[in-house]
Amino acid sequence: MTSLQERLTDGLYGLGWSTVKTLPEPVAVRLGRTIADLAWKQGGKGVRRLESNYARVLPDASPQRLAELTRAGMRSYLRYWMESFRLPVWSEQRIRSGFDAKDLHHLTDGLAAGRGVVLALPHLANWDLAGAWVTTGLGIPFTTVAERLRPETLYDRFVAYREGLGMEVLPHSGGSAFGTLARRLRDGGLVCLVADRDLSASGVEVDFFGGAARMPAGPALLAQQTGALLLPVTLWYDDSPVMRGRVHPPIEVPTTGDRAERTSVMTQALADAFATGIAEHPEDWHMLQRLWLADLDPAGDPGKGTS
């Protein structure tokens, strides 16, 4: 990305945060849907990638079904952005009433027992809203990590935004995040991680909708090293203004195998929980990037862009 592109990107995000949050909510909803439909009609590389990913989730879907699903997916994706731009000005009551969580006892019982808890989520619906609900509705602080973005000013915007919602945000790069997360967990704290995509050399290979993909080892390693609970979480939208979610049962640490083998088993279990939520609400999975290993070679995936 060139310096000019970086400045334009940062400026657009800044415009979103400064302008969209001032709109009445019905206007913001209509604006998001209009932008989503326009992007879907234009069929850029992100839209094509989203449709390609949906084809792996629903391999028997017809071209018409995939097109409809992709349109719905873009509308869900823009709902995420419209909500995120507006979250800093939502009242505490609006945040509390904006999310409904099922099986929350897995989280609250774990914390009450003095165990740290790792919540691991895929890119479903609005994970920022879920986080704001945890800090506001439950009054529970937590720590997360953020990927360093270019330009640095854009990364700073995202960190300030999430810290404003009550989150402690650590940079993903630099090597110190894991140790800080482990300390928070040993102190009985909460860590939340988006964990359905890892293209690094340390990613764990999993079977995901019948294809090989990599997911981060961090959630499983943290649970093993600290004794924390590892809880998958899936989110979805329905036709109401309220986002829904489910806290899945804990992923247990295997009693046999070395660390790498235990990590592999636990990460596969995490992927299976993610797949359950994605299969139930595929239109709310905002994966506009390459994920499966077979798609990482552009020569083997003509016409599909990356992001």
Short mmCIF file of N, CA, C and O in Angstrom, two decimals, residues 107-117 183-190 226-229:
data_model
loop_
_atom_site.label_atom_id
_atom_site.label_comp_id
_atom_site.label_asym_id
_atom_site.label_seq_id
_atom_site.Cartn_x
_atom_site.Cartn_y
_atom_site.Cartn_z
N LEU A 107 -19.10 -18.83 31.02
CA LEU A 107 -18.17 -17.74 31.30
C LEU A 107 -18.22 -17.32 32.76
O LEU A 107 -17.18 -17.26 33.44
N THR A 108 -19.40 -17.03 33.26
CA THR A 108 -19.50 -16.48 34.62
C THR A 108 -19.09 -17.51 35.68
O THR A 108 -18.46 -17.14 36.68
N ASP A 109 -19.42 -18.79 35.48
CA ASP A 109 -19.02 -19.82 36.44
C ASP A 109 -17.50 -19.97 36.47
O ASP A 109 -16.90 -20.14 37.53
N GLY A 110 -16.88 -19.91 35.29
CA GLY A 110 -15.42 -20.03 35.23
C GLY A 110 -14.73 -18.91 35.96
O GLY A 110 -13.78 -19.12 36.73
N LEU A 111 -15.18 -17.68 35.74
CA LEU A 111 -14.57 -16.54 36.41
C LEU A 111 -14.85 -16.58 37.91
O LEU A 111 -13.98 -16.25 38.73
N ALA A 112 -16.06 -16.98 38.30
CA ALA A 112 -16.41 -17.05 39.72
C ALA A 112 -15.55 -18.08 40.45
O ALA A 112 -15.27 -17.92 41.65
N ALA A 113 -15.12 -19.10 39.74
CA ALA A 113 -14.27 -20.14 40.34
C ALA A 113 -12.82 -19.71 40.45
O ALA A 113 -11.99 -20.47 40.96
N GLY A 114 -12.51 -18.51 39.95
CA GLY A 114 -11.15 -18.01 40.03
C GLY A 114 -10.26 -18.44 38.88
O GLY A 114 -9.05 -18.17 38.91
N ARG A 115 -10.84 -19.09 37.90
CA ARG A 115 -10.06 -19.50 36.73
C ARG A 115 -10.08 -18.38 35.69
O ARG A 115 -11.09 -17.69 35.51
N GLY A 116 -8.98 -18.20 35.04
CA GLY A 116 -9.01 -17.32 33.88
C GLY A 116 -9.84 -17.95 32.79
O GLY A 116 -10.09 -19.16 32.78
N VAL A 117 -10.32 -17.12 31.87
CA VAL A 117 -11.14 -17.61 30.77
C VAL A 117 -10.65 -16.99 29.47
O VAL A 117 -10.41 -15.78 29.40
N ARG A 183 -0.36 -13.69 31.99
CA ARG A 183 -0.43 -13.11 33.33
C ARG A 183 -1.86 -12.72 33.69
O ARG A 183 -2.31 -12.94 34.82
N ARG A 184 -2.58 -12.14 32.74
CA ARG A 184 -3.98 -11.78 33.01
C ARG A 184 -4.80 -13.03 33.37
O ARG A 184 -5.64 -12.99 34.27
N LEU A 185 -4.56 -14.11 32.66
CA LEU A 185 -5.32 -15.34 32.91
C LEU A 185 -4.94 -15.96 34.25
O LEU A 185 -5.81 -16.44 34.99
N ARG A 186 -3.67 -15.96 34.59
CA ARG A 186 -3.25 -16.53 35.87
C ARG A 186 -3.82 -15.73 37.04
O ARG A 186 -4.00 -16.26 38.14
N ASP A 187 -4.11 -14.46 36.78
CA ASP A 187 -4.75 -13.62 37.81
C ASP A 187 -6.26 -13.78 37.83
O ASP A 187 -6.96 -13.05 38.54
N GLY A 188 -6.77 -14.72 37.05
CA GLY A 188 -8.21 -14.98 37.01
C GLY A 188 -8.98 -14.07 36.08
O GLY A 188 -10.21 -13.97 36.18
N GLY A 189 -8.29 -13.44 35.13
CA GLY A 189 -8.92 -12.49 34.23
C GLY A 189 -9.49 -13.12 32.98
O GLY A 189 -9.47 -14.35 32.79
N LEU A 190 -9.99 -12.25 32.11
CA LEU A 190 -10.65 -12.65 30.87
C LEU A 190 -9.84 -12.16 29.68
O LEU A 190 -9.40 -11.00 29.65
N THR A 226 -1.87 -21.87 31.44
CA THR A 226 -2.39 -21.11 32.58
C THR A 226 -3.50 -21.83 33.34
O THR A 226 -3.88 -21.38 34.42
N GLY A 227 -4.04 -22.90 32.78
CA GLY A 227 -5.18 -23.56 33.41
C GLY A 227 -6.50 -22.86 33.17
O GLY A 227 -7.51 -23.20 33.78
N ALA A 228 -6.50 -21.88 32.27
CA ALA A 228 -7.73 -21.14 31.97
C ALA A 228 -8.71 -21.99 31.17
O ALA A 228 -8.30 -22.92 30.46
N LEU A 229 -9.99 -21.66 31.28
CA LEU A 229 -11.00 -22.29 30.42
C LEU A 229 -10.89 -21.72 29.02
O LEU A 229 -10.66 -20.52 28.84
#
